[in-house]
PDB file of C-alpha atoms in Angstrom:
ATOM      1  CA  MET S 166       0.000   0.000   0.000  1.00 40.00           C
ATOM      2  CA  GLU S 167       1.279   3.449  -0.906  1.00 41.00           C
ATOM      3  CA  GLY S 168       0.656   6.652   1.029  1.00 42.00           C
ATOM      4  CA  GLY S 169       1.081  10.265   0.068  1.00 42.00           C
ATOM      5  CA  GLY S 170       4.567  10.523   1.586  1.00 42.00           C
ATOM      6  CA  GLY S 171       6.070   7.269   0.281  1.00 42.00           C
ATOM      7  CA  ARG S 172       5.763   3.520   0.303  1.00 39.00           C
ATOM      8  CA  SER S 173       4.975   1.782   3.548  1.00 39.00           C
ATOM      9  CA  GLY S 174       6.077  -1.715   2.418  1.00 41.00           C
ATOM     10  CA  VAL S 175       2.961  -3.512   3.672  1.00 37.00           C
ATOM     11  CA  VAL S 176       2.780  -7.157   2.497  1.00 38.00           C
ATOM     12  CA  VAL S 177      -0.687  -8.421   1.601  1.00 36.00           C
ATOM     13  CA  ASP S 178      -1.340 -12.175   1.940  1.00 40.00           C
ATOM     14  CA  ILE S 179      -3.213 -13.308  -1.157  1.00 37.00           C
ATOM     15  CA  ASP S 180      -4.395 -16.474   0.663  1.00 40.00           C
ATOM     16  CA  ALA S 181      -6.341 -14.246   3.031  1.00 38.00           C
ATOM     17  CA  ALA S 182      -8.334 -12.761   0.170  1.00 39.00           C
ATOM     18  CA  VAL S 183     -12.001 -12.031   0.486  1.00 40.00           C
ATOM     19  CA  ASP S 184     -13.997 -15.275   0.417  1.00 44.00           C
ATOM     20  CA  ASP S 185     -17.592 -15.976  -0.526  1.00 44.00           C
ATOM     21  CA  ASP S 186     -18.800 -14.736   2.853  1.00 47.00           C
ATOM     22  CA  GLY S 187     -17.397 -11.299   2.155  1.00 45.00           C
ATOM     23  CA  GLY S 188     -14.528 -11.544   4.665  1.00 42.00           C
ATOM     24  CA  SER S 189     -10.970 -12.776   4.991  1.00 60.00           C
ATOM     25  CA  ARG S 190     -11.866 -15.702   7.245  1.00 79.00           C
ATOM     26  CA  THR S 191      -9.622 -18.750   7.343  1.00 83.00           C
ATOM     27  CA  ARG S 192     -10.272 -22.236   8.671  1.00 85.00           C
ATOM     28  CA  PRO S 193      -8.032 -24.681  10.488  1.00 87.00           C
ATOM     29  CA  TRP S 194      -7.018 -27.732   8.455  1.00 89.00           C
ATOM     30  CA  VAL S 195      -4.885 -30.774   9.111  1.00 89.00           C
ATOM     31  CA  ARG S 196      -2.597 -31.674   6.218  1.00 90.00           C
ATOM     32  CA  VAL S 197      -1.398 -35.279   5.792  1.00 90.00           C
ATOM     33  CA  ASP S 198       1.471 -35.777   3.355  1.00 89.00           C
ATOM     34  CA  ALA S 199       1.074 -38.683   0.932  1.00 87.00           C
ATOM     35  CA  GLU S 200       4.777 -39.574   0.915  1.00 84.00           C
ATOM     36  CA  THR S 201       5.755 -39.362   4.576  1.00 83.00           C
ATOM     37  CA  GLY S 202       2.377 -39.554   6.312  1.00 83.00           C
ATOM     38  CA  GLU S 203       3.342 -36.621   8.516  1.00 86.00           C
ATOM     39  CA  SER S 204       0.565 -34.255   9.576  1.00 86.00           C
ATOM     40  CA  GLU S 205       0.616 -30.554  10.304  1.00 88.00           C
ATOM     41  CA  GLU S 206      -1.828 -27.845  11.337  1.00 88.00           C
ATOM     42  CA  MET S 207      -2.588 -25.163   8.750  1.00 88.00           C
ATOM     43  CA  GLU S 208      -4.761 -22.061   8.470  1.00 90.00           C
ATOM     44  CA  LEU S 209      -6.127 -21.698   4.932  1.00 89.00           C
ATOM     45  CA  SER S 210      -8.733 -19.522   3.296  1.00 88.00           C
ATOM     46  CA  LYS S 211     -11.196 -20.764   0.705  1.00 88.00           C
ATOM     47  CA  GLN S 212      -9.190 -19.218  -2.097  1.00 90.00           C
ATOM     48  CA  ALA S 213      -6.013 -20.937  -0.909  1.00 91.00           C
ATOM     49  CA  VAL S 214      -7.721 -24.333  -0.727  1.00 90.00           C
ATOM     50  CA  MET S 215      -9.245 -23.865  -4.188  1.00 90.00           C
ATOM     51  CA  ARG S 216      -5.855 -23.110  -5.726  1.00 89.00           C
ATOM     52  CA  ARG S 217      -4.043 -25.783  -3.753  1.00 89.00           C
ATOM     53  CA  MET S 218      -6.450 -28.671  -4.444  1.00 90.00           C
ATOM     54  CA  GLY S 219      -7.995 -27.563  -7.727  1.00 87.00           C
ATOM     55  CA  VAL S 220     -11.628 -27.672  -6.566  1.00 88.00           C
ATOM     56  CA  PRO S 221     -14.392 -25.115  -7.263  1.00 88.00           C
ATOM     57  CA  ALA S 222     -16.042 -22.981  -4.608  1.00 87.00           C
ATOM     58  CA  ARG S 223     -19.277 -24.990  -4.687  1.00 86.00           C
ATOM     59  CA  ASP S 224     -17.388 -28.066  -3.465  1.00 85.00           C
ATOM     60  CA  LEU S 225     -16.049 -26.141  -0.481  1.00 86.00           C
ATOM     61  CA  ARG S 226     -19.579 -25.042   0.339  1.00 85.00           C
ATOM     62  CA  ALA S 227     -20.519 -28.722   0.494  1.00 84.00           C
ATOM     63  CA  LEU S 228     -17.951 -29.086   3.297  1.00 86.00           C
ATOM     64  CA  ASP S 229     -19.183 -26.085   5.284  1.00 82.00           C
ATOM     65  CA  PRO S 230     -20.957 -27.382   8.424  1.00 77.00           C
ATOM     66  CA  LEU S 231     -22.914 -24.145   8.765  1.00 78.00           C
ATOM     67  CA  LEU S 232     -24.724 -24.691   5.454  1.00 79.00           C
ATOM     68  CA  GLY S 233     -26.105 -28.097   6.440  1.00 71.00           C
ATOM     69  CA  TYR S 234     -25.228 -30.063   3.290  1.00 75.00           C
ATOM     70  CA  THR S 235     -25.982 -33.787   3.413  1.00 75.00           C
ATOM     71  CA  ALA S 236     -23.224 -36.380   3.212  1.00 77.00           C
ATOM     72  CA  SER S 237     -21.631 -36.382  -0.221  1.00 79.00           C
ATOM     73  CA  ILE S 238     -18.626 -37.747  -2.125  1.00 82.00           C
ATOM     74  CA  LEU S 239     -17.512 -35.693  -5.119  1.00 83.00           C
ATOM     75  CA  ALA S 240     -14.883 -36.980  -7.559  1.00 80.00           C
ATOM     76  CA  ARG S 241     -13.119 -34.159  -9.375  1.00 82.00           C
ATOM     77  CA  GLY S 242     -10.272 -34.056 -11.869  1.00 80.00           C
ATOM     78  CA  TYR S 243      -7.462 -33.901  -9.331  1.00 85.00           C
ATOM     79  CA  ALA S 244      -9.150 -34.472  -5.973  1.00 89.00           C
ATOM     80  CA  ILE S 245     -11.873 -36.282  -4.044  1.00 89.00           C
ATOM     81  CA  VAL S 246     -14.126 -34.092  -1.873  1.00 90.00           C
ATOM     82  CA  CYS S 247     -15.652 -36.022   1.036  1.00 88.00           C
ATOM     83  CA  ASN S 248     -18.363 -34.754   3.366  1.00 87.00           C
ATOM     84  CA  LEU S 249     -18.953 -37.686   5.697  1.00 84.00           C
ATOM     85  CA  GLU S 250     -20.528 -35.697   8.527  1.00 78.00           C
ATOM     86  CA  GLN S 251     -17.698 -35.670  11.096  1.00 82.00           C
ATOM     87  CA  ILE S 252     -15.041 -36.311   8.429  1.00 86.00           C
ATOM     88  CA  ARG S 253     -14.743 -33.427   5.966  1.00 89.00           C
ATOM     89  CA  CYS S 254     -11.681 -33.704   3.766  1.00 90.00           C
ATOM     90  CA  ILE S 255     -10.208 -33.099   0.319  1.00 93.00           C
ATOM     91  CA  ILE S 256      -7.892 -35.813  -1.000  1.00 93.00           C
ATOM     92  CA  SER S 257      -5.420 -35.451  -3.849  1.00 91.00           C
ATOM     93  CA  SER S 258      -2.533 -37.603  -5.045  1.00 88.00           C
ATOM     94  CA  GLU S 259      -0.064 -35.573  -2.953  1.00 91.00           C
ATOM     95  CA  GLU S 260      -1.891 -34.775   0.269  1.00 91.00           C
ATOM     96  CA  ALA S 261      -5.116 -34.872   2.247  1.00 92.00           C
ATOM     97  CA  LEU S 262      -6.617 -31.767   3.841  1.00 92.00           C
ATOM     98  CA  VAL S 263      -8.961 -32.456   6.761  1.00 90.00           C
ATOM     99  CA  MET S 264     -11.189 -29.647   8.005  1.00 88.00           C
ATOM    100  CA  ARG S 265     -11.203 -29.137  11.761  1.00 82.00           C
ATOM    101  CA  VAL S 266     -14.581 -28.032  13.060  1.00 73.00           C
ATOM    102  CA  GLN S 267     -15.611 -28.031  16.707  1.00 60.00           C
ATOM    103  CA  GLY S 268     -19.225 -29.212  16.696  1.00 54.00           C
ATOM    104  CA  ASP S 269     -21.778 -30.863  18.917  1.00 48.00           C
ATOM    105  CA  GLN S 270     -20.795 -34.336  17.698  1.00 48.00           C
ATOM    106  CA  GLY S 271     -17.066 -33.950  18.214  1.00 52.00           C
ATOM    107  CA  ASP S 272     -16.124 -33.156  14.632  1.00 57.00           C
ATOM    108  CA  ASP S 273     -12.744 -31.827  15.717  1.00 60.00           C
ATOM    109  CA  ASP S 274     -11.861 -35.074  17.515  1.00 74.00           C
ATOM    110  CA  ALA S 275     -13.004 -37.111  14.497  1.00 77.00           C
ATOM    111  CA  ALA S 276     -10.740 -35.080  12.211  1.00 80.00           C
ATOM    112  CA  ALA S 277      -7.784 -35.629  14.529  1.00 82.00           C
ATOM    113  CA  ARG S 278      -8.482 -39.371  14.712  1.00 85.00           C
ATOM    114  CA  TYR S 279      -8.707 -39.545  10.931  1.00 86.00           C
ATOM    115  CA  ALA S 280      -5.355 -37.804  10.491  1.00 86.00           C
ATOM    116  CA  ASP S 281      -3.706 -40.050  13.086  1.00 87.00           C
ATOM    117  CA  GLU S 282      -5.150 -43.236  11.569  1.00 87.00           C
ATOM    118  CA  LEU S 283      -4.113 -42.232   8.057  1.00 88.00           C
ATOM    119  CA  LYS S 284      -0.610 -41.448   9.294  1.00 85.00           C
ATOM    120  CA  ARG S 285      -0.416 -44.813  11.051  1.00 86.00           C
ATOM    121  CA  ARG S 286      -1.731 -46.644   7.985  1.00 83.00           C
ATOM    122  CA  LEU S 287       0.846 -45.027   5.707  1.00 83.00           C
ATOM    123  CA  ALA S 288       3.692 -45.630   8.144  1.00 77.00           C
ATOM    124  CA  ALA S 289       2.911 -49.226   9.133  1.00 70.00           C
ATOM    125  CA  GLY S 290       0.980 -50.648   6.217  1.00 63.00           C
ATOM    126  CA  ARG S 291       2.633 -49.223   3.118  1.00 56.00           C
ATOM    127  CA  HIS S 292       3.758 -52.703   2.057  1.00 45.00           C
ATOM    128  CA  ALA S 293       0.183 -54.000   2.336  1.00 50.00           C
ATOM    129  CA  ALA S 294      -1.122 -51.115   0.244  1.00 51.00           C
ATOM    130  CA  ALA S 295       1.416 -51.524  -2.529  1.00 54.00           C
ATOM    131  CA  GLY S 296      -0.083 -50.649  -5.861  1.00 65.00           C
ATOM    132  CA  MET S 297      -3.028 -48.752  -4.352  1.00 76.00           C
ATOM    133  CA  PRO S 298      -2.962 -44.976  -4.893  1.00 83.00           C
ATOM    134  CA  PHE S 299      -2.938 -42.601  -1.954  1.00 87.00           C
ATOM    135  CA  GLU S 300      -6.385 -41.259  -2.823  1.00 87.00           C
ATOM    136  CA  LEU S 301      -8.020 -44.653  -2.317  1.00 85.00           C
ATOM    137  CA  ILE S 302      -6.090 -45.300   0.899  1.00 87.00           C
ATOM    138  CA  ALA S 303      -7.163 -41.962   2.375  1.00 89.00           C
ATOM    139  CA  PHE S 304     -10.732 -42.436   1.156  1.00 88.00           C
ATOM    140  CA  GLY S 305     -10.875 -45.921   2.691  1.00 87.00           C
ATOM    141  CA  VAL S 306      -9.640 -44.587   6.030  1.00 89.00           C
ATOM    142  CA  ALA S 307     -12.347 -41.906   5.929  1.00 88.00           C
ATOM    143  CA  LEU S 308     -15.037 -44.549   5.404  1.00 86.00           C
ATOM    144  CA  GLU S 309     -13.614 -46.668   8.225  1.00 87.00           C
ATOM    145  CA  CYS S 310     -13.569 -43.689  10.597  1.00 85.00           C
ATOM    146  CA  ILE S 311     -17.165 -42.715   9.918  1.00 84.00           C
ATOM    147  CA  SER S 312     -18.186 -46.385  10.214  1.00 84.00           C
ATOM    148  CA  SER S 313     -16.563 -46.540  13.658  1.00 85.00           C
ATOM    149  CA  VAL S 314     -18.532 -43.434  14.641  1.00 82.00           C
ATOM    150  CA  PHE S 315     -21.769 -45.115  13.578  1.00 85.00           C
ATOM    151  CA  LYS S 316     -20.836 -48.278  15.473  1.00 87.00           C
ATOM    152  CA  SER S 317     -20.155 -46.254  18.602  1.00 86.00           C
ATOM    153  CA  GLU S 318     -23.487 -44.450  18.360  1.00 86.00           C
ATOM    154  CA  THR S 319     -25.259 -47.769  17.755  1.00 88.00           C
ATOM    155  CA  ALA S 320     -23.630 -49.250  20.850  1.00 89.00           C
ATOM    156  CA  ASP S 321     -24.727 -46.241  22.922  1.00 88.00           C
ATOM    157  CA  ILE S 322     -28.315 -46.655  21.757  1.00 88.00           C
ATOM    158  CA  GLU S 323     -28.236 -50.379  22.575  1.00 88.00           C
ATOM    159  CA  ILE S 324     -26.922 -49.684  26.068  1.00 89.00           C
ATOM    160  CA  GLU S 325     -29.846 -47.329  26.704  1.00 88.00           C
ATOM    161  CA  ALA S 326     -32.452 -49.352  24.814  1.00 88.00           C
ATOM    162  CA  TYR S 327     -32.360 -52.674  26.686  1.00 87.00           C
ATOM    163  CA  PRO S 328     -32.971 -51.197  30.175  1.00 88.00           C
ATOM    164  CA  ALA S 329     -35.645 -48.901  28.762  1.00 87.00           C
ATOM    165  CA  LEU S 330     -37.472 -51.821  27.118  1.00 86.00           C
ATOM    166  CA  ASP S 331     -37.208 -53.862  30.321  1.00 87.00           C
ATOM    167  CA  GLU S 332     -38.741 -51.023  32.305  1.00 86.00           C
ATOM    168  CA  LEU S 333     -41.483 -50.640  29.698  1.00 85.00           C
ATOM    169  CA  ALA S 334     -42.237 -54.376  29.868  1.00 87.00           C
ATOM    170  CA  LYS S 335     -42.526 -54.187  33.653  1.00 87.00           C
ATOM    171  CA  LYS S 336     -44.593 -51.043  33.782  1.00 86.00           C
ATOM    172  CA  VAL S 337     -46.296 -49.094  31.010  1.00 86.00           C
ATOM    173  CA  SER S 338     -46.090 -45.455  31.985  1.00 87.00           C
ATOM    174  CA  THR S 339     -45.816 -42.097  30.272  1.00 88.00           C
ATOM    175  CA  LEU S 340     -42.181 -41.755  31.298  1.00 88.00           C
ATOM    176  CA  ASN S 341     -41.194 -45.186  29.970  1.00 85.00           C
ATOM    177  CA  LEU S 342     -43.116 -44.629  26.730  1.00 88.00           C
ATOM    178  CA  GLU S 343     -41.372 -41.295  26.234  1.00 89.00           C
ATOM    179  CA  ARG S 344     -37.945 -42.900  26.755  1.00 88.00           C
ATOM    180  CA  ALA S 345     -38.779 -45.592  24.206  1.00 88.00           C
ATOM    181  CA  ARG S 346     -40.038 -42.984  21.743  1.00 90.00           C
ATOM    182  CA  ARG S 347     -36.832 -40.944  22.033  1.00 90.00           C
ATOM    183  CA  LEU S 348     -34.686 -44.034  21.505  1.00 89.00           C
ATOM    184  CA  LYS S 349     -36.739 -45.005  18.461  1.00 88.00           C
ATOM    185  CA  SER S 350     -36.283 -41.521  17.007  1.00 90.00           C
ATOM    186  CA  ARG S 351     -32.539 -41.673  17.549  1.00 88.00           C
ATOM    187  CA  LEU S 352     -32.355 -45.101  15.928  1.00 87.00           C
ATOM    188  CA  ALA S 353     -34.411 -43.932  12.935  1.00 87.00           C
ATOM    189  CA  ALA S 354     -32.147 -40.894  12.462  1.00 84.00           C
ATOM    190  CA  LEU S 355     -29.043 -43.065  12.670  1.00 84.00           C
ATOM    191  CA  THR S 356     -30.480 -45.537  10.159  1.00 83.00           C
ATOM    192  CA  LYS S 357     -31.215 -42.707   7.741  1.00 80.00           C
ATOM    193  CA  ARG S 358     -27.653 -41.401   8.045  1.00 76.00           C
ATOM    194  CA  VAL S 359     -26.196 -44.845   7.378  1.00 74.00           C
ATOM    195  CA  GLN S 360     -28.429 -45.426   4.367  1.00 74.00           C
ATOM    196  CA  ARG S 361     -26.953 -42.316   2.736  1.00 70.00           C
ATOM    197  CA  ASP S 362     -22.040 -43.138   3.227  1.00 69.00           C
ATOM    198  CA  VAL S 363     -24.711 -47.235   1.459  1.00 69.00           C
ATOM    199  CA  LEU S 364     -26.396 -45.398  -1.534  1.00 71.00           C
ATOM    200  CA  ARG S 365     -23.143 -43.528  -2.149  1.00 67.00           C
ATOM    201  CA  ASN S 366     -21.183 -46.788  -2.103  1.00 67.00           C
ATOM    202  CA  GLN S 367     -23.573 -48.363  -4.596  1.00 74.00           C
ATOM    203  CA  LEU S 368     -23.251 -45.377  -6.909  1.00 73.00           C
ATOM    204  CA  LEU S 369     -19.446 -45.535  -6.727  1.00 71.00           C
ATOM    205  CA  LYS S 370     -19.467 -49.256  -7.499  1.00 76.00           C
ATOM    206  CA  PHE S 371     -21.807 -48.701 -10.433  1.00 80.00           C
ATOM    207  CA  GLU S 372     -19.544 -45.926 -11.737  1.00 78.00           C
ATOM    208  CA  LEU S 373     -16.513 -48.217 -11.577  1.00 76.00           C
ATOM    209  CA  LEU S 374     -18.426 -50.993 -13.312  1.00 82.00           C
ATOM    210  CA  LEU S 375     -19.739 -48.668 -16.009  1.00 84.00           C
ATOM    211  CA  GLY S 376     -16.313 -47.133 -16.598  1.00 82.00           C
ATOM    212  CA  SER S 377     -14.682 -50.541 -16.963  1.00 81.00           C
ATOM    213  CA  ALA S 378     -17.388 -51.718 -19.370  1.00 85.00           C
ATOM    214  CA  GLY S 379     -17.090 -48.536 -21.417  1.00 87.00           C
ATOM    215  CA  PHE S 380     -13.337 -48.954 -21.730  1.00 84.00           C
ATOM    216  CA  VAL S 381     -13.688 -52.552 -22.919  1.00 85.00           C
ATOM    217  CA  VAL S 382     -16.432 -51.674 -25.418  1.00 86.00           C
ATOM    218  CA  GLY S 383     -14.293 -48.825 -26.737  1.00 85.00           C
ATOM    219  CA  MET S 384     -11.348 -51.152 -27.264  1.00 80.00           C
ATOM    220  CA  PHE S 385     -13.620 -53.651 -29.027  1.00 83.00           C
ATOM    221  CA  GLY S 386     -14.984 -50.921 -31.315  1.00 83.00           C
ATOM    222  CA  VAL S 387     -11.519 -50.075 -32.616  1.00 83.00           C
ATOM    223  CA  VAL S 388     -11.258 -53.309 -34.638  1.00 77.00           C
ATOM    224  CA  PRO S 389     -14.391 -52.824 -36.810  1.00 75.00           C
ATOM    225  CA  GLY S 390     -13.302 -49.239 -37.299  1.00 77.00           C
ATOM    226  CA  VAL S 391      -9.922 -50.331 -38.635  1.00 75.00           C
ATOM    227  CA  PHE S 392     -11.549 -52.821 -41.012  1.00 71.00           C
ATOM    228  CA  GLY S 393     -13.899 -50.119 -42.230  1.00 68.00           C
ATOM    229  CA  MET S 394     -11.027 -47.867 -43.351  1.00 72.00           C
ATOM    230  CA  ASP S 395     -10.214 -50.138 -46.327  1.00 67.00           C
ATOM    231  CA  PHE S 396      -6.440 -49.639 -46.445  1.00 66.00           C
ATOM    232  CA  GLU S 397      -4.779 -50.482 -49.722  1.00 69.00           C
ATOM    233  CA  GLY S 398      -2.238 -53.290 -49.873  1.00 67.00           C
ATOM    234  CA  VAL S 399      -3.401 -55.081 -46.710  1.00 66.00           C
ATOM    235  CA  THR S 400      -3.609 -58.774 -47.526  1.00 70.00           C
ATOM    236  CA  LEU S 401      -5.652 -59.530 -44.423  1.00 67.00           C
ATOM    237  CA  TYR S 402      -8.702 -57.991 -46.098  1.00 67.00           C
ATOM    238  CA  LYS S 403      -8.546 -60.655 -48.813  1.00 72.00           C
ATOM    239  CA  VAL S 404      -8.383 -63.656 -46.453  1.00 74.00           C
ATOM    240  CA  PRO S 405     -11.757 -65.458 -46.282  1.00 78.00           C
ATOM    241  CA  HIS S 406     -13.603 -65.015 -42.972  1.00 78.00           C
ATOM    242  CA  ALA S 407     -10.766 -62.837 -41.646  1.00 74.00           C
ATOM    243  CA  PHE S 408     -13.185 -60.217 -40.371  1.00 75.00           C
ATOM    244  CA  GLU S 409     -15.356 -62.723 -38.482  1.00 80.00           C
ATOM    245  CA  GLU S 410     -12.363 -64.444 -36.916  1.00 81.00           C
ATOM    246  CA  THR S 411     -10.776 -61.159 -35.885  1.00 80.00           C
ATOM    247  CA  ILE S 412     -14.039 -59.961 -34.347  1.00 82.00           C
ATOM    248  CA  GLY S 413     -14.380 -63.240 -32.434  1.00 85.00           C
ATOM    249  CA  ILE S 414     -10.830 -63.074 -31.079  1.00 85.00           C
ATOM    250  CA  THR S 415     -11.231 -59.407 -30.158  1.00 85.00           C
ATOM    251  CA  GLY S 416     -14.516 -60.120 -28.393  1.00 86.00           C
ATOM    252  CA  ALA S 417     -12.961 -62.945 -26.392  1.00 88.00           C
ATOM    253  CA  CYS S 418     -10.013 -60.720 -25.417  1.00 87.00           C
ATOM    254  CA  SER S 419     -12.413 -57.925 -24.412  1.00 87.00           C
ATOM    255  CA  LEU S 420     -14.396 -60.274 -22.172  1.00 88.00           C
ATOM    256  CA  LEU S 421     -11.143 -61.523 -20.654  1.00 90.00           C
ATOM    257  CA  MET S 422     -10.027 -57.951 -20.014  1.00 86.00           C
ATOM    258  CA  PHE S 423     -13.371 -57.097 -18.396  1.00 87.00           C
ATOM    259  CA  GLY S 424     -13.077 -60.191 -16.203  1.00 87.00           C
ATOM    260  CA  CYS S 425      -9.589 -59.084 -15.144  1.00 86.00           C
ATOM    261  CA  PHE S 426     -10.974 -55.665 -14.212  1.00 82.00           C
ATOM    262  CA  MET S 427     -13.690 -57.247 -12.090  1.00 83.00           C
ATOM    263  CA  TRP S 428     -11.192 -59.576 -10.421  1.00 84.00           C
ATOM    264  CA  TYR S 429      -8.898 -56.673  -9.572  1.00 78.00           C
ATOM    265  CA  LEU S 430     -11.723 -54.567  -8.149  1.00 73.00           C
ATOM    266  CA  LYS S 431     -13.029 -57.493  -6.126  1.00 76.00           C
ATOM    267  CA  ARG S 432      -9.548 -58.231  -4.820  1.00 74.00           C
ATOM    268  CA  ARG S 433      -9.267 -54.618  -3.702  1.00 65.00           C
ATOM    269  CA  LEU S 434     -12.589 -55.071  -1.869  1.00 57.00           C
ATOM    270  CA  PHE S 435     -14.530 -52.657  -4.075  1.00 60.00           C
ATOM    271  CA  PHE S 436     -17.195 -55.309  -4.687  1.00 57.00           C
TER     272      PHE S 436
END
């Protein structure tokens, strides 16, 4: 910034630029390095995260706990954006950024546990995850963490439910009925939340299956296309039944390739 009497030499941090809320607010994040597994605390603005991870502003709004977005998994060109309630993170091939938010359900503790578990998995189990990209490892850890949260909440409901049902069986009263009603409401809400991290899994599996099938069909379509070009001087065109035999061999190879894809995905526990 320049004044009337000279230059003051003030340095402006571009990462603290005005965000969508009209301010220069930053959020705390935990960064986990893909190579070393080391984690560090960071303060980043929306603009800094967008440039760093290559995601649009609408994806960051999906992670904002104040906006009340439902659980979602967004696959982008260079990153995976995960809003799994307590676990809100952006995963790329080089790092994972986990948003730290102090909420009623202990979001901040869940983020810290996720970062610690991912660090431990990278440090101790790198040999077991050989050949699997960092994005899938980090995404799998996120699913495991949110699953453990659901299991813990289910156990808490069970601990309260059995005594409440016993009391209701002994004596039907307004107080016991109200306790049972509250437990039923909590269980219904938990079931609804779980049915969402299942529909998402089914959609991801279908996307993998459809992508694999599309790749195989595309490879199979190359052969008829080559035969349709009618190159001069190619003796294969003059061989009787050459086209039918080539199509048959290509089809068999395509089916074999698709089977290999399915075997690999099943081995990696995607199906």
